[in-house]
Short mmCIF file of C-alpha atoms in Angstrom, two decimals:
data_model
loop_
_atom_site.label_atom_id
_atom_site.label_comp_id
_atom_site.label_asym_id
_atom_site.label_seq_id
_atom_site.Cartn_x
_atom_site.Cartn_y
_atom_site.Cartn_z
CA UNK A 28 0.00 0.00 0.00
CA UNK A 29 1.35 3.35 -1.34
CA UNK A 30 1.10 6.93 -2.14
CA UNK A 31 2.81 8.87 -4.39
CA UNK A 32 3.48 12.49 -3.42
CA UNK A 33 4.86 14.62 -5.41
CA UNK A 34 5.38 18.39 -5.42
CA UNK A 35 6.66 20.90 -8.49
CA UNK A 36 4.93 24.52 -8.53
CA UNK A 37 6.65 28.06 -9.09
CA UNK A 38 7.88 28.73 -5.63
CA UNK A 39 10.28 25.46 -5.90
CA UNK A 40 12.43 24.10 -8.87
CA UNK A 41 13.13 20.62 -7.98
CA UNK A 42 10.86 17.80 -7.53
CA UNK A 43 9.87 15.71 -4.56
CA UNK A 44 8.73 12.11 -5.00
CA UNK A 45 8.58 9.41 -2.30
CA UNK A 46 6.51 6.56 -1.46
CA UNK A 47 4.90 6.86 1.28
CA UNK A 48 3.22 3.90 3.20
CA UNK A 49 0.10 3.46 5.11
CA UNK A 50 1.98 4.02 8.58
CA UNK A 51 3.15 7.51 7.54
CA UNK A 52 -0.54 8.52 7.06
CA UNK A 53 -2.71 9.52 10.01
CA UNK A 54 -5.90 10.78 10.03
CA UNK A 55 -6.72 13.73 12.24
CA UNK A 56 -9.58 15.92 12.41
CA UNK A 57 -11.00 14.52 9.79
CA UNK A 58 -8.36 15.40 7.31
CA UNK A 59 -5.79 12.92 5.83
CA UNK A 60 -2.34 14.05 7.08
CA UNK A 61 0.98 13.50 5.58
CA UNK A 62 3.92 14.50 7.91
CA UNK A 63 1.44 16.78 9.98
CA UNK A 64 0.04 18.30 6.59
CA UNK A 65 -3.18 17.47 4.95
CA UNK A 66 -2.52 15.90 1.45
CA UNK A 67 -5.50 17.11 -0.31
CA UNK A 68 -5.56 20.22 1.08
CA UNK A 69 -2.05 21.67 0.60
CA UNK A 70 -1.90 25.20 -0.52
CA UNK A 71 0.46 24.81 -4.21
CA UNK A 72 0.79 22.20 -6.89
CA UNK A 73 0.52 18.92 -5.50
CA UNK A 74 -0.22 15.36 -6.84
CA UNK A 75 -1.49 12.61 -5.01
CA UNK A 76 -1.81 9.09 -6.48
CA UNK A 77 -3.85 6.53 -4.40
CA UNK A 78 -2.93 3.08 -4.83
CA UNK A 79 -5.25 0.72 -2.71
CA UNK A 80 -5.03 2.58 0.27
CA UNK A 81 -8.74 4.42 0.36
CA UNK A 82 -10.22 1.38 0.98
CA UNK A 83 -13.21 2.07 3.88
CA UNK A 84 -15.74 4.62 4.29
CA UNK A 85 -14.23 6.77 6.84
CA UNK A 86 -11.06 7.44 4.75
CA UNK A 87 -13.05 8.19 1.69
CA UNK A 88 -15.26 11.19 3.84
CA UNK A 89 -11.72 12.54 4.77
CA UNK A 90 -10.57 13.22 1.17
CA UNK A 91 -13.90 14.30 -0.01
CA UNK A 92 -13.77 17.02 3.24
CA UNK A 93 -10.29 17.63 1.97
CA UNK A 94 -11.68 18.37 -1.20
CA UNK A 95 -14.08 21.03 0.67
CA UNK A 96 -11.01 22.38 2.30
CA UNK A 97 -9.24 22.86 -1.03
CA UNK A 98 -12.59 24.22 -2.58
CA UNK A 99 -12.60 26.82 0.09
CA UNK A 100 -8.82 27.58 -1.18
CA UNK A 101 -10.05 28.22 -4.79
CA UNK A 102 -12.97 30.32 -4.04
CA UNK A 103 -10.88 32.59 -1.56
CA UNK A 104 -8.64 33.38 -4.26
CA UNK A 105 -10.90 33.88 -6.79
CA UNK A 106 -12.89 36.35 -5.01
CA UNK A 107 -9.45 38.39 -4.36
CA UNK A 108 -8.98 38.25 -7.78
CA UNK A 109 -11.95 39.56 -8.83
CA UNK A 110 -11.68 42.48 -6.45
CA UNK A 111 -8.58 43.55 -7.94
CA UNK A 112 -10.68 43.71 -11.06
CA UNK A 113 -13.02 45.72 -9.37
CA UNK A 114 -10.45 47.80 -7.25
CA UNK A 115 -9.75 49.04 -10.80
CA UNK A 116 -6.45 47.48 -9.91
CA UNK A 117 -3.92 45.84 -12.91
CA UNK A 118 -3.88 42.66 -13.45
CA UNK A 119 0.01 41.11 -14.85
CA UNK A 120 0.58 37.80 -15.63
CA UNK A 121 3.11 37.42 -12.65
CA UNK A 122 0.66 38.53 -10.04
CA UNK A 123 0.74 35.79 -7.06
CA UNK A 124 -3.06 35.96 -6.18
CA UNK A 125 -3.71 34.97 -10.49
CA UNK A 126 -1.15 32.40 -10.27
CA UNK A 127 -2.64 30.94 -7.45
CA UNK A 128 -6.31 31.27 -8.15
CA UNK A 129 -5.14 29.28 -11.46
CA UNK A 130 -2.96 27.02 -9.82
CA UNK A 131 -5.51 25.99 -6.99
CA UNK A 132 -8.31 25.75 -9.57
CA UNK A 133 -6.27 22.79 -11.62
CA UNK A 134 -5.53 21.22 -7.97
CA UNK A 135 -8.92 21.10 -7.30
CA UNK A 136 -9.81 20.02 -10.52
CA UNK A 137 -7.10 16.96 -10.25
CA UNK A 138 -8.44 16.09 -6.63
CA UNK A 139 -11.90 15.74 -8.06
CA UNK A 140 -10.53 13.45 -10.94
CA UNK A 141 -8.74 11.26 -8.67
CA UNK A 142 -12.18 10.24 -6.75
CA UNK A 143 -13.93 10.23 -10.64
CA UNK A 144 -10.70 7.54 -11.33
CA UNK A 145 -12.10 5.82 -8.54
CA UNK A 146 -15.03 4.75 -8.74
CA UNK A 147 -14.65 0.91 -9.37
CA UNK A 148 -12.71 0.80 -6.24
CA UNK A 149 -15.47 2.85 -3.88
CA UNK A 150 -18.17 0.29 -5.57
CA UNK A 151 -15.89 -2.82 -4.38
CA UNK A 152 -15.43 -1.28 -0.93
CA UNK A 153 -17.59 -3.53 1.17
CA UNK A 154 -18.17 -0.41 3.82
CA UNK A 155 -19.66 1.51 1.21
CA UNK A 156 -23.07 1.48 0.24
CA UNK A 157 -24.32 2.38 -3.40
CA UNK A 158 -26.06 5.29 -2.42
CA UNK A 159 -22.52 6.31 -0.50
CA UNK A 160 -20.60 5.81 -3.83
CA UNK A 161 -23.19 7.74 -5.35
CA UNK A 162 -22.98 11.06 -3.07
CA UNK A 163 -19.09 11.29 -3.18
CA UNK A 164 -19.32 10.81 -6.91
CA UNK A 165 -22.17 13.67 -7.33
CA UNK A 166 -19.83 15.90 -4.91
CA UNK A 167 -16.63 15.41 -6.66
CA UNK A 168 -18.70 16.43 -9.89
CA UNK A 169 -20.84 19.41 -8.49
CA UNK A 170 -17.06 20.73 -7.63
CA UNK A 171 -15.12 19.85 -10.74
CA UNK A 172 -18.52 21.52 -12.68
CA UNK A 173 -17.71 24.95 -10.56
CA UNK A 174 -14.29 24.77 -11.31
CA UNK A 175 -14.62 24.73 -14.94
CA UNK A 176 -17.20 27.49 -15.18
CA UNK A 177 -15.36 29.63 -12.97
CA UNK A 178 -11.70 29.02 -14.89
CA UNK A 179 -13.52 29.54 -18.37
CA UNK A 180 -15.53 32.60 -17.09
CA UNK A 181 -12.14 33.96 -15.47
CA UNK A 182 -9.52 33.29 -18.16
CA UNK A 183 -12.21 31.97 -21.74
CA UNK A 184 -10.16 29.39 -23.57
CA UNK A 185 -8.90 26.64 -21.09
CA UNK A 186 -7.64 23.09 -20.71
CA UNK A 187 -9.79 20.55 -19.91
CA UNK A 188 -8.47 17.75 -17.52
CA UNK A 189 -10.91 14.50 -17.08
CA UNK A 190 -7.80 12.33 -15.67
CA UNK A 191 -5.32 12.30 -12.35
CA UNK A 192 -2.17 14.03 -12.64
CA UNK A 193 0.54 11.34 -14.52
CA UNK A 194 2.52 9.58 -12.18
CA UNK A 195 6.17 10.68 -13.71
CA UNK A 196 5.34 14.38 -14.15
CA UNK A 197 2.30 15.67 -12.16
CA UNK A 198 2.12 18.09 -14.27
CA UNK A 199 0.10 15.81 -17.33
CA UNK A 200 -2.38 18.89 -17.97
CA UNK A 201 0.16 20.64 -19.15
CA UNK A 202 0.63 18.92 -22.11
CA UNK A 203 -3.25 19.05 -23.59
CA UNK A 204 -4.31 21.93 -25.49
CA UNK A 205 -7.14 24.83 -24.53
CA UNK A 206 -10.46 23.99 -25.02
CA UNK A 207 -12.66 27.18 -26.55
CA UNK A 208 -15.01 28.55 -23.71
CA UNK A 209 -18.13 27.90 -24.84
CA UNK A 210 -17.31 24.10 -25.14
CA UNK A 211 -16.01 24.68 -21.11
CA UNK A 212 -18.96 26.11 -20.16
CA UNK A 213 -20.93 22.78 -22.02
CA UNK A 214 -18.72 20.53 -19.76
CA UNK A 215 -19.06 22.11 -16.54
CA UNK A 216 -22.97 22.16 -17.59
CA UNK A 217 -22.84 18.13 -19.02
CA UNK A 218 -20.98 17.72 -15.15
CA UNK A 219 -23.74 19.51 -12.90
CA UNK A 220 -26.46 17.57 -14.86
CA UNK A 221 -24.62 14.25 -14.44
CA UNK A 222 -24.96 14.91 -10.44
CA UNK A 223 -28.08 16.36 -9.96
CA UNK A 224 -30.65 13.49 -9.61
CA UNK A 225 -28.23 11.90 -7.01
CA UNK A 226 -27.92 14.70 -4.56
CA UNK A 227 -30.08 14.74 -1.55
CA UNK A 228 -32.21 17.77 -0.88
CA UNK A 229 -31.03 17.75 2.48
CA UNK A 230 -28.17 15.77 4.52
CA UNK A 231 -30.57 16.21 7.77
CA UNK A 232 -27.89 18.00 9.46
CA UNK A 233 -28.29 21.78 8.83
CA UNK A 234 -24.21 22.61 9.11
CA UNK A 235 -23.99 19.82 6.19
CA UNK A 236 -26.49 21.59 4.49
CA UNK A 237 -24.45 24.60 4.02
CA UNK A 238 -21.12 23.41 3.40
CA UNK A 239 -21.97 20.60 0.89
CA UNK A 240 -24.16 20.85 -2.27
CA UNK A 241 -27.28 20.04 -1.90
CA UNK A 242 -29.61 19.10 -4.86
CA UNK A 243 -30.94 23.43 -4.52
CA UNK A 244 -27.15 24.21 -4.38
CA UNK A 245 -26.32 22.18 -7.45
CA UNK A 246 -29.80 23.54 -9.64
CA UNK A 247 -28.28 27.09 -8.58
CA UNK A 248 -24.75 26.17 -10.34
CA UNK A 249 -26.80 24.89 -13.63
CA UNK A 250 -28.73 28.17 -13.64
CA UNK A 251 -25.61 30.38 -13.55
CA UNK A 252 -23.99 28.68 -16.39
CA UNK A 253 -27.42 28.41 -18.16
CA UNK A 254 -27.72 32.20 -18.22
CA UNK A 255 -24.10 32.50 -18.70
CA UNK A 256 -24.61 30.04 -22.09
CA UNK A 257 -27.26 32.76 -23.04
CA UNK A 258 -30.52 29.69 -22.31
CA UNK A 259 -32.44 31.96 -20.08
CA UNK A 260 -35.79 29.80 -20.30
CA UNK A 261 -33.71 27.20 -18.93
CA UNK A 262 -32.08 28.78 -16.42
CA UNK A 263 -35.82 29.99 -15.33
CA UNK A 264 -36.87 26.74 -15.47
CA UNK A 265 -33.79 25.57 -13.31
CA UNK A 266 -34.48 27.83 -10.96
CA UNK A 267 -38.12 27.27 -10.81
CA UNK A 268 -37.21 23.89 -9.33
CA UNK A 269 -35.16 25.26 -6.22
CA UNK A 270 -37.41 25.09 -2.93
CA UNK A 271 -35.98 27.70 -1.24
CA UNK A 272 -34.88 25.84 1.72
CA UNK A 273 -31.34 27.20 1.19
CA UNK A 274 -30.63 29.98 3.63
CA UNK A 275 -27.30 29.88 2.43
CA UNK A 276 -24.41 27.76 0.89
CA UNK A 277 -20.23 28.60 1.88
CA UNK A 278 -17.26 27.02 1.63
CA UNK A 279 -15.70 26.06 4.75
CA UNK A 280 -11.83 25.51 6.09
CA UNK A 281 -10.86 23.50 8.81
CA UNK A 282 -10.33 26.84 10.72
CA UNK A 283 -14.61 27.05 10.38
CA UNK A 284 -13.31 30.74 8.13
CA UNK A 285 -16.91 30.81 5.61
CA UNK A 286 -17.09 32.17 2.20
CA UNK A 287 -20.32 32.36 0.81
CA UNK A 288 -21.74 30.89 -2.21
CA UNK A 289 -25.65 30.81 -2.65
CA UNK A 290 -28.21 32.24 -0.75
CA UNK A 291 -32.14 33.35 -1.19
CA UNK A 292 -31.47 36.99 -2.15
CA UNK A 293 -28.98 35.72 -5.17
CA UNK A 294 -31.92 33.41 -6.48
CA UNK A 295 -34.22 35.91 -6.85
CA UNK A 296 -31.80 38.07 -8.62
CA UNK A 297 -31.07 35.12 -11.11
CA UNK A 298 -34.37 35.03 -11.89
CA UNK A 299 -34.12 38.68 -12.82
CA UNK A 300 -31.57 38.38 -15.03
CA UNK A 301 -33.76 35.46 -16.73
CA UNK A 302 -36.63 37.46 -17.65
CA UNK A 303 -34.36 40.38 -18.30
CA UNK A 304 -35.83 42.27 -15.32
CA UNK A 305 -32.54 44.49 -14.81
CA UNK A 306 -33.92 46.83 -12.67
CA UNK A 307 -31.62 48.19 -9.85
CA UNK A 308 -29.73 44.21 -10.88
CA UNK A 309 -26.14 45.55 -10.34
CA UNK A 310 -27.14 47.72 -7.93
CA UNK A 311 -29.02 44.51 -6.13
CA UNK A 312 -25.72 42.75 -6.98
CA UNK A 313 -23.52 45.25 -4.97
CA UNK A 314 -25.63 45.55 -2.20
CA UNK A 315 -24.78 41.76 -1.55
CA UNK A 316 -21.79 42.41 0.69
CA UNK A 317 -21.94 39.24 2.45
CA UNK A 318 -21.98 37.12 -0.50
CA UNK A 319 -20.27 38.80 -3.78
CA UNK A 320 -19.14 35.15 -5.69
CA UNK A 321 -21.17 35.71 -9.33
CA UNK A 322 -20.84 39.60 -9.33
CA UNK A 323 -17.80 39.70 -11.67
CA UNK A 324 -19.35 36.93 -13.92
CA UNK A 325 -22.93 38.98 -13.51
CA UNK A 326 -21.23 42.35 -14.84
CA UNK A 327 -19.63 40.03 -17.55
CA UNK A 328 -22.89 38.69 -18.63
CA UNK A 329 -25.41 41.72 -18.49
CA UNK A 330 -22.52 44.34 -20.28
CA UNK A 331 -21.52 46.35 -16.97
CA UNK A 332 -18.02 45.10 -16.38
CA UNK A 333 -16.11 48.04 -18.55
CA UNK A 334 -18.66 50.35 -17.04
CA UNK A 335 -18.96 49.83 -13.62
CA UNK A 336 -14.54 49.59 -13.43
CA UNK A 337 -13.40 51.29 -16.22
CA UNK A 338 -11.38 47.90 -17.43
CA UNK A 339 -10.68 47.27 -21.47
CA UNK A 340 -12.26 45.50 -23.48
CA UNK A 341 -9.61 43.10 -23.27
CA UNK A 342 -9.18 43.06 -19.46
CA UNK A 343 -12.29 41.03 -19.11
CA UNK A 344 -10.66 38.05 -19.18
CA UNK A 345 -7.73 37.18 -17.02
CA UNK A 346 -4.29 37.10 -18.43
CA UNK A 347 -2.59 33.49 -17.41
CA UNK A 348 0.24 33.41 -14.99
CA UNK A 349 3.72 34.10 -16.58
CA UNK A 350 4.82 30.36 -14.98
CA UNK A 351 2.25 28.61 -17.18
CA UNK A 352 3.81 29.18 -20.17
CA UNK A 353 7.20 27.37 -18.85
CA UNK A 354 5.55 24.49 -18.32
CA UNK A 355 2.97 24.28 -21.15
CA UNK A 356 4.71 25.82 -24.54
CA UNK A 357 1.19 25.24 -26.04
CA UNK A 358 -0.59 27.63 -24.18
CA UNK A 359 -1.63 30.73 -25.75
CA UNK A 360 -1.91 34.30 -23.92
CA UNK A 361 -4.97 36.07 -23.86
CA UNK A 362 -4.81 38.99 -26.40
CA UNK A 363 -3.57 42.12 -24.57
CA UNK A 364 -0.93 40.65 -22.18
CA UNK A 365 2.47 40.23 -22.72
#
């Protein structure tokens, strides 16, 4: 029984890889720890290969919370990102809060894939149920679904990853080509759809409720990148289905810090935007203090980015981080950044 670990991102230039055996693991707080650090929830560019070692129910609930931690990670830096955008601030492709909302987007994305890679092994697991294998499955695509929209909203063209990081490189998404936005935004939609019908509307625990997606969280997701794909009627419709029983929905760390997501107010203005009711929208928008994930995207999609912070035309997309293009000689710079 082993784990690879490896590390490679832009703060270090060599490469750590070691096998690591079941006695070096502990679990603690319900995290996975590695030498007193949680493996799926390390802050920089990590791969983790699992080799028959997730193998009961318990240990499988600990990387998915991991994943929760790391999702936390992503959405923190996002939302600094965007308020540089909306500081009116510059945006260069070596600034350290772009590299790592990039960075901890394609971590998140790989952490998701390794549960998607294994699926046959959480079916054979004895201390697993089907409706268990199910839920972690739905999760790990609910997350890998917000991932995508939010990278192809952020930066348009972008790669596409299905599979774990390669063992030999950890760095295998480097190597595939960008994807055009629209088909992004299809996947992450294709994604949320595929885990829809096997969330629960409720976990009966109301602090699960809010820190996990729920089947009103998930319809939420489908209706942003619904309007965002232009299909208003459908994101109506989406929307139509949510009951309403979602006060709100965050993203949690292990420190109990809360970022929120989703709540009641946000619907309502989604369904706004649907029947292109734009009233007082970005105003409604602003006035969200305690919630602002979707206002960059909302500006984006309604034609009030350039307006409400004087960016360019061209600034509306993010440039990617000046390390990228050492490790990926395909990738191609958004027009305007150098």
């Amino acid at each position: 029984m082993s784990i690879v670990f490896k590390r490679e991102d832009s703060h270090y230039s060599s490469k750590y890889t070691a096998p690591i055996t079941k006695s070096d693991i502990q679990c603690s707080n319900g995290y996975l720890n590695l030498i007193g650090r949680s493996f799926l929830s390390i802050k920089s560019h990590y791969t983790v290969v699992i080799e028959n070692f997730l193998k009961d129910k318990a240990n499988w609930n600990d990387v998915l919370n991991s994943i929760y931690d790391s999702f936390y990670y992503f959405v923190d830096h996002q939302l600094q990102l965007e308020n540089l955008r909306l500081g009116k601030r510059q945006i260069l492709p070596k600034n350290e809060i772009l590299s790592g909302t990039y960075v901890s987007a394609y971590d998140l994305i790989n952490k998701t894939n390794i549960i998607l890679a294994n699926v046959q092994t959480m079916q054979a697991d004895s201390s697993l149920t089907l409706n268990d294998v199910e839920l972690i499955v739905a999760q790990a695509h609910c997350i890998r679904a917000f991932t995508y929209y939010n990278l192809a909203m952020l930066w348009g063209n972008v790669i596409i990853k299905k599979e774990p990081d390669d063992d030999d490189d950890g760095n295998s998404y480097n190597s595939l080509p960008q994807s055009h936005q629209i088909d992004v935004y299809n996947f992450a939609l294709s994604e949320i759809c595929e885990a829809l019908d096997k969330l629960p509307k409720t976990y009966n625990n109301q602090y699960n409720d809010s820190v996990k997606f729920t089947k009103d969280a998930g319809l939420i997701l489908k209706a942003e990148i619904e309007l965002t794909l232009g299909k208003k009627k459908d994101a109506l419709n989406t929307l139509s289905s949510v009951k309403n029983n979602l006060e709100f929905c965050y993203v949690e760390n292990p420190n109990k810090n809360r970022l929120a997501i989703y709540n009641i107010e946000k619907i309502a203005l989604y369904k706004k935007e649907a029947i292109d009711n734009y009233d007082d929208i970005v105003q409604d928008w602003f006035d969200l203090q305690d919630c602002r994930y979707g206002y960059w995207a909302t500006l984006k999609r309604l034609g009030k980015a350039r307006e409400v912070t004087g960016c360019l035309e061209y600034e509306l997309l993010m440039p990617f981080p000046s390390v990228e293009f050492k490790l990926n000689h395909q990738l191609q710079q958004n027009p305007g950044y150098y």
